[in-house]
């Protein structure tokens, strides 16, 4: 049974997502039962299934809400609104995006969910594939589109595949999420300083800009 997304339905979905977030953070994906998910959300199992036919769909939605669709950072909306028209505007946009991405990925909640995903990935390969397509791939597509818009606006980005450029950009950020986040389970994730992020953006700009724009 599908539900209509009116105001009441949206409120109920948020209630389910908030309860599921607590359960998944506490128990991980594999150990979380539908009984526990429904109880934590304060709904019946029938209502839970009306919104989410399976635990996998619910987990994916929780991860999306905590990352690229987080209402506090609005990463996707931010990327879609970027229209850089100069190399300096592009650099500033990328720096702001990097701060948003790392600010999300290195929150303790997100780190805990990533550990849960890694721990259960061998048992639920379909889950990791679904997450890959709905979270990092969607973000990467939007970064690539932003670079293409900048190029169309006259920014002298070198000829080449913007998807590869996007991997270069995202890879530098994910290294911090890995080395200073996931691999530091006993301590608070260590966000890079603003100065470090600025240097990363300077190096990235030198890599993607035409030779005459390098400084």
Short mmCIF file of C-alpha atoms in Angstrom, two decimals, residues 105-195:
data_model
loop_
_atom_site.label_atom_id
_atom_site.label_comp_id
_atom_site.label_asym_id
_atom_site.label_seq_id
_atom_site.Cartn_x
_atom_site.Cartn_y
_atom_site.Cartn_z
CA UNK A 105 30.56 13.07 6.54
CA UNK A 106 32.57 13.59 9.72
CA UNK A 107 29.70 13.99 12.12
CA UNK A 108 29.75 11.14 14.68
CA UNK A 109 26.28 9.99 13.53
CA UNK A 110 27.36 9.66 9.92
CA UNK A 111 30.59 7.94 10.90
CA UNK A 112 28.58 5.42 12.95
CA UNK A 113 26.29 4.71 9.99
CA UNK A 114 29.27 4.23 7.66
CA UNK A 115 30.72 1.71 10.09
CA UNK A 116 27.39 -0.12 10.15
CA UNK A 117 27.34 -0.20 6.34
CA UNK A 118 30.89 -1.58 6.18
CA UNK A 119 30.17 -4.17 8.87
CA UNK A 120 27.10 -5.53 7.07
CA UNK A 121 28.22 -5.09 3.45
CA UNK A 122 29.29 -8.71 2.95
CA UNK A 123 25.86 -9.94 4.08
CA UNK A 124 23.81 -7.35 2.19
CA UNK A 125 25.65 -6.51 -1.06
CA UNK A 126 22.39 -5.20 -2.57
CA UNK A 127 22.22 -2.61 0.21
CA UNK A 128 25.66 -1.18 -0.51
CA UNK A 129 24.88 -1.09 -4.24
CA UNK A 130 21.65 0.80 -3.60
CA UNK A 131 23.44 3.24 -1.28
CA UNK A 132 26.19 3.80 -3.83
CA UNK A 133 23.65 4.79 -6.47
CA UNK A 134 21.49 6.98 -4.23
CA UNK A 135 24.10 8.84 -2.18
CA UNK A 136 27.68 9.19 -3.54
CA UNK A 137 26.72 8.80 -7.21
CA UNK A 138 23.99 11.43 -6.97
CA UNK A 139 26.41 13.82 -5.28
CA UNK A 140 29.11 13.13 -7.88
CA UNK A 141 26.68 13.75 -10.74
CA UNK A 142 25.75 17.15 -9.29
CA UNK A 143 29.41 18.16 -8.84
CA UNK A 144 30.15 17.19 -12.45
CA UNK A 145 27.13 19.16 -13.67
CA UNK A 146 28.28 22.19 -11.68
CA UNK A 147 31.71 22.00 -13.35
CA UNK A 148 30.02 21.74 -16.74
CA UNK A 149 27.91 24.82 -15.97
CA UNK A 150 31.04 26.71 -14.97
CA UNK A 151 32.71 25.72 -18.24
CA UNK A 152 29.61 26.82 -20.18
CA UNK A 153 29.73 30.14 -18.29
CA UNK A 154 33.22 30.80 -19.63
CA UNK A 155 35.37 29.47 -16.79
CA UNK A 156 38.54 28.10 -18.39
CA UNK A 157 38.27 24.52 -17.18
CA UNK A 158 40.49 22.27 -19.25
CA UNK A 159 38.92 19.88 -21.73
CA UNK A 160 38.30 16.51 -20.20
CA UNK A 161 35.81 14.34 -18.41
CA UNK A 162 34.20 16.26 -15.54
CA UNK A 163 33.32 12.93 -13.91
CA UNK A 164 37.05 12.23 -13.50
CA UNK A 165 37.60 15.75 -12.15
CA UNK A 166 34.78 15.10 -9.69
CA UNK A 167 36.47 11.94 -8.45
CA UNK A 168 39.66 13.91 -7.87
CA UNK A 169 37.69 16.47 -5.85
CA UNK A 170 35.63 13.96 -3.86
CA UNK A 171 38.58 11.64 -3.30
CA UNK A 172 40.55 14.32 -1.50
CA UNK A 173 37.63 14.87 0.88
CA UNK A 174 36.89 11.20 1.44
CA UNK A 175 40.51 10.62 2.47
CA UNK A 176 39.87 12.84 5.50
CA UNK A 177 36.60 11.07 6.27
CA UNK A 178 38.53 7.78 6.19
CA UNK A 179 41.90 8.57 7.80
CA UNK A 180 40.69 11.13 10.35
CA UNK A 181 37.19 9.75 10.89
CA UNK A 182 36.49 6.08 10.30
CA UNK A 183 39.98 5.02 11.34
CA UNK A 184 39.76 7.01 14.58
CA UNK A 185 36.88 5.14 16.24
CA UNK A 186 38.00 5.97 19.77
CA UNK A 187 38.21 9.73 19.23
CA UNK A 188 36.27 12.60 17.73
CA UNK A 189 36.64 12.91 13.93
CA UNK A 190 39.30 15.50 13.10
CA UNK A 191 38.06 18.00 10.52
CA UNK A 192 40.77 19.60 8.38
CA UNK A 193 41.41 23.27 9.05
CA UNK A 194 40.13 26.00 6.76
CA UNK A 195 43.73 26.61 5.67
#
